[in-house]
XYZ file of C-alpha atoms in Angstrom:
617
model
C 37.824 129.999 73.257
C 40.496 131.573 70.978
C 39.012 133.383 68.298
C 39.426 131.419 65.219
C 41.536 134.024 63.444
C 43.795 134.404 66.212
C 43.781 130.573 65.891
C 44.150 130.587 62.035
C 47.182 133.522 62.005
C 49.061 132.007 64.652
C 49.324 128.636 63.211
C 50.243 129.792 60.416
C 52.974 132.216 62.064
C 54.351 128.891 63.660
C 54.900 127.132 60.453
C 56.297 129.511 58.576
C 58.627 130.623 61.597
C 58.987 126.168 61.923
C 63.054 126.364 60.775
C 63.848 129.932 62.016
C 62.410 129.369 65.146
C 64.354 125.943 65.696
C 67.483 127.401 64.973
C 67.139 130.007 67.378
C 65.582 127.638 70.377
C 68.742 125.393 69.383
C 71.594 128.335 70.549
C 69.418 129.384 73.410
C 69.142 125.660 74.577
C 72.796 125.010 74.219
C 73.592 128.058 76.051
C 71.060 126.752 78.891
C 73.254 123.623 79.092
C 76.782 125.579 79.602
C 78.174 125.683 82.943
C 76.689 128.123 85.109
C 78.809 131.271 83.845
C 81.127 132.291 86.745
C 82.535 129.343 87.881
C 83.455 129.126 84.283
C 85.801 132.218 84.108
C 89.533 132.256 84.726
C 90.840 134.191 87.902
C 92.081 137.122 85.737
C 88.289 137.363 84.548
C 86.763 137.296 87.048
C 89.051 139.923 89.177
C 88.324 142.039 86.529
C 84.199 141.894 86.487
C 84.674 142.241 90.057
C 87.929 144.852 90.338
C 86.139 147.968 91.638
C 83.202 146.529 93.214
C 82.519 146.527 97.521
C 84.629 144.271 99.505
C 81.118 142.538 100.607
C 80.180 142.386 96.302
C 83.853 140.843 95.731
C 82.931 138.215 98.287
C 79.607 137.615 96.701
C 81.200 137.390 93.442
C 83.587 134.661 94.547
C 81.382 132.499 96.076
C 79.462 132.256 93.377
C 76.448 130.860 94.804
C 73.757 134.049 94.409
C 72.529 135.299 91.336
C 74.683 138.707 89.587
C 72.242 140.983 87.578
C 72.819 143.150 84.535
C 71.649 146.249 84.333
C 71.203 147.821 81.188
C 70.619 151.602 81.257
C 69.681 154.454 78.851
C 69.611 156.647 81.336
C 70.842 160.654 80.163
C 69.511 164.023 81.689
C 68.090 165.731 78.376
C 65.506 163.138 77.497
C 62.761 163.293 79.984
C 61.082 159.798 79.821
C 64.630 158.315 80.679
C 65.866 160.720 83.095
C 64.394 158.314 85.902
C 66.600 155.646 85.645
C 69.467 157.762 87.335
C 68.030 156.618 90.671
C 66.839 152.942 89.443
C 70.384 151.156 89.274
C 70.952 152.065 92.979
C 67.530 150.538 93.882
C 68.569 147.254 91.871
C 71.846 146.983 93.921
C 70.453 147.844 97.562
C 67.501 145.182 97.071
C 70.085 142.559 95.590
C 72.217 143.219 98.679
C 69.118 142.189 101.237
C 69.149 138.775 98.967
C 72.812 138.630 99.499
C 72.769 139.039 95.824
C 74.598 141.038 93.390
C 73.691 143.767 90.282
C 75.814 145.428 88.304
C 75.243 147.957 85.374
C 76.388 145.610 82.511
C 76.493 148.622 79.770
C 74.623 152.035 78.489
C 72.493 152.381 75.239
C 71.515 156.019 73.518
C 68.632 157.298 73.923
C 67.866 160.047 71.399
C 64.792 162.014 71.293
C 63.075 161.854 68.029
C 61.043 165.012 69.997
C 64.564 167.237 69.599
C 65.643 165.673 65.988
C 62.370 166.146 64.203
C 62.915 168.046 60.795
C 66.675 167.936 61.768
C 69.577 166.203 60.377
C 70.138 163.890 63.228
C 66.645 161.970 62.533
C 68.154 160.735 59.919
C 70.439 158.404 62.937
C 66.881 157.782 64.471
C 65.999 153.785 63.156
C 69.450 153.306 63.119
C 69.804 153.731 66.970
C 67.803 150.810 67.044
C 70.465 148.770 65.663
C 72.654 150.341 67.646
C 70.736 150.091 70.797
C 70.226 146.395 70.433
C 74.448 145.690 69.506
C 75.085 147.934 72.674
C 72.806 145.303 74.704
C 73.857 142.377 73.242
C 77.928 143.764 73.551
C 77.334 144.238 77.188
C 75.394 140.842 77.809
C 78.699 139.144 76.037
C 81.050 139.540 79.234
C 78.562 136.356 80.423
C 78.787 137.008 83.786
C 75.221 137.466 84.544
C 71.748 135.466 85.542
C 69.362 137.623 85.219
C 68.783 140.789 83.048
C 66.959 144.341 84.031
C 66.557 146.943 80.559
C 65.624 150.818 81.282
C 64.175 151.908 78.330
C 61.292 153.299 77.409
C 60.875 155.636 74.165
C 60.792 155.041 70.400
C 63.788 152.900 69.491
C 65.257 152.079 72.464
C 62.411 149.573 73.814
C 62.457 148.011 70.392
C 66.640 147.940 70.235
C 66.559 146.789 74.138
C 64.669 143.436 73.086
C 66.069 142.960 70.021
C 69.768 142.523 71.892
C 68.304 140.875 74.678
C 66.980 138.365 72.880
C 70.472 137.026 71.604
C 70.546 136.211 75.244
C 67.158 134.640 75.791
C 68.219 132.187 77.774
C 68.346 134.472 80.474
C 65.190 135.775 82.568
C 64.847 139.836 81.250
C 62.787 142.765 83.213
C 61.516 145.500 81.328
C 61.535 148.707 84.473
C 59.456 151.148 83.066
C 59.537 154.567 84.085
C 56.238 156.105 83.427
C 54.377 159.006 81.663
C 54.687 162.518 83.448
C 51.589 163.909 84.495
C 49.301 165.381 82.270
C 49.682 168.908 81.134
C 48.217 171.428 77.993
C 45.771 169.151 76.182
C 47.063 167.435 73.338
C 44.435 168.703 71.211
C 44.977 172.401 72.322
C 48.948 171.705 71.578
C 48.087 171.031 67.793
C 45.687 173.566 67.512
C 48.200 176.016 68.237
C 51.000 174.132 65.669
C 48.509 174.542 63.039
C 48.281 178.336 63.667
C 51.882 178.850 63.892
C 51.898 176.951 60.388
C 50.011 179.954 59.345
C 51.356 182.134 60.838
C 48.634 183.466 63.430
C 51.174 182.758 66.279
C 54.412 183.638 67.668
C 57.358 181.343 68.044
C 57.218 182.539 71.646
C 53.117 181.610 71.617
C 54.366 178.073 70.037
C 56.689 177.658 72.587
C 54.534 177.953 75.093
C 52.309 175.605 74.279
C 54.713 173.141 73.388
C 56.413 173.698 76.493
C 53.132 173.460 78.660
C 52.643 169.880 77.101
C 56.351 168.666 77.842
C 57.058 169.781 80.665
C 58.818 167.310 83.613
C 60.466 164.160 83.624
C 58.813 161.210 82.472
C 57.410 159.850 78.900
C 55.209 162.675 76.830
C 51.801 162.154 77.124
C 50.165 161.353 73.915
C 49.985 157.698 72.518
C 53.082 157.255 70.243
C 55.513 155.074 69.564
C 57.001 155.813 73.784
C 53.984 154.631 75.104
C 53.020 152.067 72.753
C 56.528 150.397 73.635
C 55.170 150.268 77.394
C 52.016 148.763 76.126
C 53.541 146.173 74.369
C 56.172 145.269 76.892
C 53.073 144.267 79.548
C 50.945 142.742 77.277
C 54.097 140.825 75.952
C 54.424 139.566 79.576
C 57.726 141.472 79.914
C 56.227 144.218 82.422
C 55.209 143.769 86.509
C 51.569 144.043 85.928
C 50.077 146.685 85.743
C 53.152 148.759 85.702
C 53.549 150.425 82.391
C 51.724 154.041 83.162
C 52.450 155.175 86.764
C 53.718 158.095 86.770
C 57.768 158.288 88.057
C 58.682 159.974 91.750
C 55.731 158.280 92.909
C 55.506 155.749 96.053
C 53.549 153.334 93.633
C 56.269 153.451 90.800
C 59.102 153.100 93.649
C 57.235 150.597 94.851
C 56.823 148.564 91.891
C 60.261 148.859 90.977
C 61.422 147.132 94.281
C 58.753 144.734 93.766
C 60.137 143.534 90.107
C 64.026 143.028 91.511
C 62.605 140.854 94.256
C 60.225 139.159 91.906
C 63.249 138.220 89.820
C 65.437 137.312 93.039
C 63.008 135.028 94.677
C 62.736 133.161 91.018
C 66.327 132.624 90.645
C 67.053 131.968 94.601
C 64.004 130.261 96.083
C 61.995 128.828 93.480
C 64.705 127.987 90.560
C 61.734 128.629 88.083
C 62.511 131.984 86.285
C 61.253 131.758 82.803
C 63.988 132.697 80.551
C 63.310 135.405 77.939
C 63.105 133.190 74.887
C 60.632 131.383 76.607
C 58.056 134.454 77.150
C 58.726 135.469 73.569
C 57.134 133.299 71.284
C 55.080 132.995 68.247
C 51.996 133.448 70.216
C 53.397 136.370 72.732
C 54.417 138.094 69.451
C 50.438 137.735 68.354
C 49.624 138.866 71.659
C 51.716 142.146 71.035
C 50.047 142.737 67.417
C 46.557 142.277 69.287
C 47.014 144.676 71.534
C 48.720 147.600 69.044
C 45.685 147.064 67.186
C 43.248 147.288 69.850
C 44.727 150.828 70.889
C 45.767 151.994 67.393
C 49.116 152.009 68.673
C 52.192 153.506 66.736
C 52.584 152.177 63.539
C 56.432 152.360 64.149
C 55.814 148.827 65.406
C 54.985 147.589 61.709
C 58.699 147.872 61.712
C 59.606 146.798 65.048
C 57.687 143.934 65.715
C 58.838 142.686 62.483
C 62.279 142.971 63.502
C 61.693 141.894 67.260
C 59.734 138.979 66.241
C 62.790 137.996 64.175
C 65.591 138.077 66.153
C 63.491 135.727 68.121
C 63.584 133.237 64.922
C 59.369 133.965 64.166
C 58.925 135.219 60.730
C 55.933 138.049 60.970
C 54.841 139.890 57.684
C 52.266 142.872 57.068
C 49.470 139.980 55.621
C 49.397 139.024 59.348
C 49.185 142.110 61.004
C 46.363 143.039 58.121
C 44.083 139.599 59.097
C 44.247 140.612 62.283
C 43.262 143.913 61.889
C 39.989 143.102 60.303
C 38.326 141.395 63.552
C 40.517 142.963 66.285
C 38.060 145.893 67.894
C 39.546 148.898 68.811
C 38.606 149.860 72.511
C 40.817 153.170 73.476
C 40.794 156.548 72.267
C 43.903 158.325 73.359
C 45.601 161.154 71.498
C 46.774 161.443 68.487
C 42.675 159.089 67.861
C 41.060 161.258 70.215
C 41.673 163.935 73.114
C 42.207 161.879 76.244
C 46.107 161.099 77.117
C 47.974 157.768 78.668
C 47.344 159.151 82.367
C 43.043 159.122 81.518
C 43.666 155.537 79.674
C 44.823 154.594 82.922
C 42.631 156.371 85.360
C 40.115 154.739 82.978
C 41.258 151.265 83.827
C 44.334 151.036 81.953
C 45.994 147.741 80.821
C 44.297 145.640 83.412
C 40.792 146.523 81.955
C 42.182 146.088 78.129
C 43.719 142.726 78.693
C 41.136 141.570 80.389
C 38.510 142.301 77.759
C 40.558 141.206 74.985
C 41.522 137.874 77.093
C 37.615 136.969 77.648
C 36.568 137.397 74.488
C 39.460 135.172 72.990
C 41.810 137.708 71.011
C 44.630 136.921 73.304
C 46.569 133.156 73.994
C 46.493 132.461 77.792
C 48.740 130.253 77.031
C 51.961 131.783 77.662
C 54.684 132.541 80.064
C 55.280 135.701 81.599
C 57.749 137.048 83.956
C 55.340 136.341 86.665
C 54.449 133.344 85.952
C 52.127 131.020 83.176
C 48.952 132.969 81.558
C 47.648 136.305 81.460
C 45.284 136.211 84.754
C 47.889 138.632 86.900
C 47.734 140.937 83.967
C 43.737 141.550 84.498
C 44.861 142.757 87.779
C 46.173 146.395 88.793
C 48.959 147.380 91.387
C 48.274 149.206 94.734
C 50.479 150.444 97.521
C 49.426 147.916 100.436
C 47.667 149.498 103.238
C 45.971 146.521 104.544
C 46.095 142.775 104.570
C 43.870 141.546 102.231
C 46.439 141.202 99.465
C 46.094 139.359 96.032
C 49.443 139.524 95.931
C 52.159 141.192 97.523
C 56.102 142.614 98.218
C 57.772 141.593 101.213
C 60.354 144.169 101.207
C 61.642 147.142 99.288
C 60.538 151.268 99.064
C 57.249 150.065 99.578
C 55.006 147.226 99.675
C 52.066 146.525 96.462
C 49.730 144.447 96.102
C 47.581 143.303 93.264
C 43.776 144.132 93.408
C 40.966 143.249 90.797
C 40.483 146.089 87.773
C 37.552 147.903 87.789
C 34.271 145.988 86.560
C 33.623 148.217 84.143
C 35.751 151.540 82.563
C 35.024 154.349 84.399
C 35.059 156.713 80.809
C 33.694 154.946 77.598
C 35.032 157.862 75.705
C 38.650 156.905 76.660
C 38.318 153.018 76.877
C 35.636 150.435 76.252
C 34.451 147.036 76.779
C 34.730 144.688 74.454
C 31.135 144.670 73.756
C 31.136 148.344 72.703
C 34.265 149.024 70.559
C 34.917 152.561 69.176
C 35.442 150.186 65.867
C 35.183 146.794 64.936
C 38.267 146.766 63.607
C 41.636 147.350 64.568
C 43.728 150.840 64.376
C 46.175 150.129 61.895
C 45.671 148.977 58.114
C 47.722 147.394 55.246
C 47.366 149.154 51.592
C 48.406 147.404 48.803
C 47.872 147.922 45.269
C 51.112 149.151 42.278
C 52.900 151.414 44.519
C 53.588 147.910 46.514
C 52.647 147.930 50.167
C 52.462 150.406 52.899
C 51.005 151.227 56.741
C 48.240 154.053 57.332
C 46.963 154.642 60.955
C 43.185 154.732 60.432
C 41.883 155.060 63.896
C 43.248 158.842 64.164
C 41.732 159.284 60.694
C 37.986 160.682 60.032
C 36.032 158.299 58.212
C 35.158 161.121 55.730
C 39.124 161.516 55.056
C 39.809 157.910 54.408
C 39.236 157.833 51.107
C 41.091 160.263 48.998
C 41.831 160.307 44.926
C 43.652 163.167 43.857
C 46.756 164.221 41.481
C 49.945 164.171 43.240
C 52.504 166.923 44.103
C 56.146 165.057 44.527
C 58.261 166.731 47.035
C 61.779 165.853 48.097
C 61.690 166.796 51.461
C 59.166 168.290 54.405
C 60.699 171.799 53.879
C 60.253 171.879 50.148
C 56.678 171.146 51.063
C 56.453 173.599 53.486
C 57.970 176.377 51.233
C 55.364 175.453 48.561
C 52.645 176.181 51.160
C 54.226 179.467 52.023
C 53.881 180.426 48.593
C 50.558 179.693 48.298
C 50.925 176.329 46.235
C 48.824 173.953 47.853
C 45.461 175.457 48.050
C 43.824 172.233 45.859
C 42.927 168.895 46.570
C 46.283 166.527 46.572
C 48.400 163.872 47.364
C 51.557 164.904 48.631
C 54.351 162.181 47.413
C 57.945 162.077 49.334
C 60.155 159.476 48.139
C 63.400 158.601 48.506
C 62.722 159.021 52.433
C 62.914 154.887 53.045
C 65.544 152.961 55.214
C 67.950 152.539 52.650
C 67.996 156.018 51.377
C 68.170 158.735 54.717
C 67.454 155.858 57.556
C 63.758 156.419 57.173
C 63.332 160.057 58.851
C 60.003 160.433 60.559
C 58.040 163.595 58.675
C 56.298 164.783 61.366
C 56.629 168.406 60.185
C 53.998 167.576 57.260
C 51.300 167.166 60.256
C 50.613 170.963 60.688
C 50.653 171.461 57.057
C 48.460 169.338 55.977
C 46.238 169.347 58.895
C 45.321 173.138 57.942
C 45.054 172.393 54.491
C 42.201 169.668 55.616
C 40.592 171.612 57.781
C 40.025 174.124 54.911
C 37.932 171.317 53.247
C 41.029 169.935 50.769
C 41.259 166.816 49.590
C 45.017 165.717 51.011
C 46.485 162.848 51.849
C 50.112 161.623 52.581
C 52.420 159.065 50.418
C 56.340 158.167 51.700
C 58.408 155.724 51.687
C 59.407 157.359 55.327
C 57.481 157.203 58.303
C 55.824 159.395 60.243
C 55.092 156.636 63.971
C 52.366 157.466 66.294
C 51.589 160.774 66.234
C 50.786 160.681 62.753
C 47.747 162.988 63.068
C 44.335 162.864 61.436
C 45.790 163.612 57.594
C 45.512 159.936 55.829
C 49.155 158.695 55.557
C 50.414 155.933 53.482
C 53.874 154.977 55.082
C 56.361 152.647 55.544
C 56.177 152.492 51.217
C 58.041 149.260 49.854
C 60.059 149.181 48.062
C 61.411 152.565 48.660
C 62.306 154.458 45.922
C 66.803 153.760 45.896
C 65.064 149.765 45.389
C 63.279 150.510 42.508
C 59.973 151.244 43.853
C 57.329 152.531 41.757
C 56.924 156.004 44.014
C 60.448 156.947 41.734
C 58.431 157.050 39.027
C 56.041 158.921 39.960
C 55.180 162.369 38.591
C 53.424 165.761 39.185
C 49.698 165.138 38.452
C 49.674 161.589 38.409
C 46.056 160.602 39.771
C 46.675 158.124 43.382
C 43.844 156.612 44.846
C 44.752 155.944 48.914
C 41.487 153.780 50.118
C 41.694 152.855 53.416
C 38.720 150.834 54.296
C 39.644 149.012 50.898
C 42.893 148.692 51.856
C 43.928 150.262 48.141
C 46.712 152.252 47.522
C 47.444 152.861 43.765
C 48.473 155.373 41.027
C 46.147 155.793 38.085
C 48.973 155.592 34.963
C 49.368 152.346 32.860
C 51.901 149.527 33.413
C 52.791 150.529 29.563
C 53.731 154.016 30.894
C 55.171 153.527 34.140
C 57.471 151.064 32.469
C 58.559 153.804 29.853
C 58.917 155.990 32.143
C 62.851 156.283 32.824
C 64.041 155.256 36.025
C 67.110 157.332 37.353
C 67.693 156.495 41.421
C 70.220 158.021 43.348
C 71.071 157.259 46.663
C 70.041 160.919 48.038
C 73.048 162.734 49.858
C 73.037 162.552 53.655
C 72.429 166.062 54.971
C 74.601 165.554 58.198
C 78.213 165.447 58.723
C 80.162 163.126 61.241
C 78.126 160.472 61.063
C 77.931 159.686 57.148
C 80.722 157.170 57.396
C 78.490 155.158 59.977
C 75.477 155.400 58.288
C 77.116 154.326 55.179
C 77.577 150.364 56.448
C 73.750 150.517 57.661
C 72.293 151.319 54.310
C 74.365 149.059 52.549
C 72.765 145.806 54.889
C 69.439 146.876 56.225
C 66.238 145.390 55.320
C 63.477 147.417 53.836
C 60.701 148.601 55.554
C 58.037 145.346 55.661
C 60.717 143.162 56.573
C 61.630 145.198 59.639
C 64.114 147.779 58.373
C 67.032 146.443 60.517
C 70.191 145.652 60.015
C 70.463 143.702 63.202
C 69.657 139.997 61.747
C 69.112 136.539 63.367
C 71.901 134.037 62.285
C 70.085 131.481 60.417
């Protein structure tokens, strides 16, 4: 049986989403009803979507009888989780050739590294990618010339933009092709040991380096669990992933394997059986649910308080903070992977990965069954995990393609309880991620890589306007003292919502020393947060009149996590006396002002997904 508040927040997910959704089910229905989209086009069209394509594709093409798929790509050769892909839209077209099929790379999305723009004027371009990301998608969707939909992606944004795009198009079936985690290299934990050093200067740049270097170090998604690999969590639990598929590691047989398995999984729907489910049928209220369930359950990035919001609306369902709060009071949290403990994505899954969490959170009712999938109806192939075939006694399996896979059951029980756990035996009873409310309005904290003795902190605040000015106050000695270190004017609106990693080290030390500290912003800071308390994701920002703007050196702020409090200790009288100047804060970069400029004057703020990308209502 469902859990009743699973029950209780979906239903009332559904009727708030009742209108939103209806309009959105309405264009996707009437673009199911349109003639199939070929034998629609004009001859100069279609000589031109099939102009520098094989003589044998160009006969394909005319005859119009087998499916055409889009590839999307955000492939490039300087970020390593996407430098897979090169090879993957050759795969698509050489398996859609044995179905007498076609594929054909439909259009390119950027992929920046929030990794190489941390602390640098380009993050401030970061959450706007996502926008642009999911315009690039839907622009190359537009030329209509496709049935069925394959999106490379997997880091920060770019899953998030991918959907978003897609889903303009949902009446099409869409892949997610994952690309998987490289293999496991300097510990995590050793990696931000030697950051915090660095910080105080005990190390070398070249030392720093090092380390850094011996954690990233070959192609394929970094390690630790942030926003990348929460993406690839979501996308499987969300039904959007092969089973089972989210964290093999690329250049393998298995991740070849599973590859070729996914194109002919989508051929054989749209050729033999005539059943693919579309994409705004896998995507609905309760698949969104699904998705909050199981970022909670892991203590996933809290980047997703922002993208699921805006996912879950370009899909017409209306999703607020309240929900993903409710939830997080009786979802248990059942992995420890770094930055909430010291394992990384490669032990989750040598642990029993995805198969083992979705199986635990299905049986004990904390995820709907009842949904579609690109395999198919309900979760059950999900509790299963992939294996190259080297026998016959196959669950399921691939006919052709690199190499044949078949499904096999997921372990019985994890094989390390300090990485993942049954639902019986939680890490916490609750869920990773919490809500704080209180007068500075609402914000996001990721308690499960917090100490429980460092999740409740009251103590005078020190307002900064950026990481560096906070850094330079540390250099000078400024910061030895309990405190609560306030950045505002960081929010969507004002810079694009920067991520402030480069506080971690910082305040880490400071914390270790046996300070007080916690974190305040109307910015973000996504997975990787750390173990300092953070309250992010602050709205309203400050350029919207949020209280943080008024906030002053020494004001007393209580951040309560367990309580779900966040609040400064000065009067309503005197915060309304106090005078409010904003100013939109100066961009620090160059070409791209003019750009940016059209973002901040549309986007959302940060609870109602931060995008400018909306849903036509």
């Amino acid at each position: 049986m469902l859990h009743p508040r699973i029950q209780e927040v979906t239903e009332r997910v559904i009727k708030r989403s009742k209108a939103t959704r209806q309009a959105y089910l309405e264009r996707i229905n009437y673009a199911k009803k349109q003639t199939r989209v070929r034998s629609g086009l004009g001859c100069g069209n279609i000589a031109h979507v099939m102009a520098a394509c094989s003589s044998d594709d160009k006969a394909r093409l005319k005859a119009d009888e087998q499916p055409n798929l889009a590839i999307i790509n955000s492939y490039n050769d300087m970020l390593s989780a996407h430098v897979p892909y090169k090879d993957y839209p050759d795969l698509i077209k050489d398996i859609a050739t044995k179905y007498d099929a076609t594929a054909q790379v439909a259009g390119g999305v950027p992929a920046m590294c929030d990794g190489v723009t941390q602390g640098r004027d380009g993050m401030e371009l970061s959450l706007f990618s996502r926008d642009v990301i999911a315009m690039s998608t839907a622009i190359s969707l537009s030329h209509d010339v496709f049935d069925g939909v394959f999106c490379l992606g997997v880091c920060d944004k770019i899953v998030p933009g991918l959907l978003i795009g897609a889903l303009s198009f949902g009446h099409l079936p869409v892949y997610f092709l994952p690309a998987g985690p490289m293999q496991s290299g300097i510990p995590n934990k050793e990696k931000a040991r030697i950051r915090q050093k660095f910080a105080q200067g005990l190390v070398s740049r070249d030392e720093l380096l090092e380390a850094e270097s011996a954690s990233y170090h070959s192609a394929g998604t970094c390690t630790f669990y942030g926003t990348a690999n929460s993406n690839q969590m979501l996308m499987e639990i969300m039904g959007l992933h092969l089973p089972g598929s989210s964290f093999i590691n690329p250049y393998t047989e298995l991740r070849d394997g599973l590859t070729g398995n996914a194109v002919e999984t989508m051929l054989k729907q749209l050729i033999q059986s005539k059943d693919a489910n579309c994409l705004a049928d896998v995507v609905t209220e309760k698949t969104i649910i699904n998705g909050l369930v199981g970022l909670l359950a892991t203590g996933g990035s809290t980047n997703h308080a922002i993208h699921l919001v805006a996912i879950a609306k370009a899909a017409g369902v209306e999703l607020t903070w309240k929900d993903m709060s409710d939830l997080s009071e009786v979802v248990p949290l059942l992995t420890r992977i770094y930055p909430n403990g010291s394992a990384d994505v490669n032990h989750f899954q040598a642990a029993g990965g995805m198969g083992f969490l979705m199986r635990e959170l299905v049986g004990a009712g904390f995820l709907h069954n009842d949904v579609k999938t690109i395999v198919g109806e309900g979760l059950e192939a999900y509790t299963q995990e992939p294996r190259l075939d080297t026998d016959s006694n196959l669950i399921m399996t691939s006919a052709t393609g690199p190499s044949k896979v078949k499904w096999v059951s997921c372990p019985e029980n994890s094989l390390d309880e300090d990485v993942l756990r049954p639902i019986n035996n939680p890490f916490s009873k609750q869920g990773g991620l919490q809500l704080l409310t209180g007068n500075l309005g609402k914000a996001v904290i990721k308690v499960s890589a917090v100490a429980v003795e460092h999740q409740v902190v009251t103590a005078p605040a020190k307002v900064f306007a950026s990481q560096s000015a906070l850094q330079e106050a540390y250099t000078r000695g400024e910061l030895n003292q309990d405190f609560i270190a306030v950045l505002k004017e960081q929010g969507p609106k004002a810079k694009g919502m920067p991520e402030l990693h480069k506080l971690t080290p910082v305040m880490a030390t400071l914390q270790d020393e046996g300070y007080r500290v916690a974190i305040v912003t109307d910015g973000r800071m996504s997975g990787a947060s750390g173990k300092v308390p953070a309250a992010i994701h602050l709205a309203p920002e400050a350029v919207e009149g949020g209280i943080i703007a008024k906030i002053q050196e020494g004001d007393l702020i209580t951040l309560d996590a367990p309580a779900g409090i966040l609040k400064v200790h000065v009067s309503d009288e005197e915060l309304a006396q106090r005078e409010l100047q904003l100013s939109v804060p100066s961009l620090t970069f160059g070409t791209g002002r003019e750009l940016f400029t059209g973002f901040r004057n549309i986007v959302s703020s940060a609870d109602m997904g931060a995008s400018a990308f909306g849903v036509e209502q």
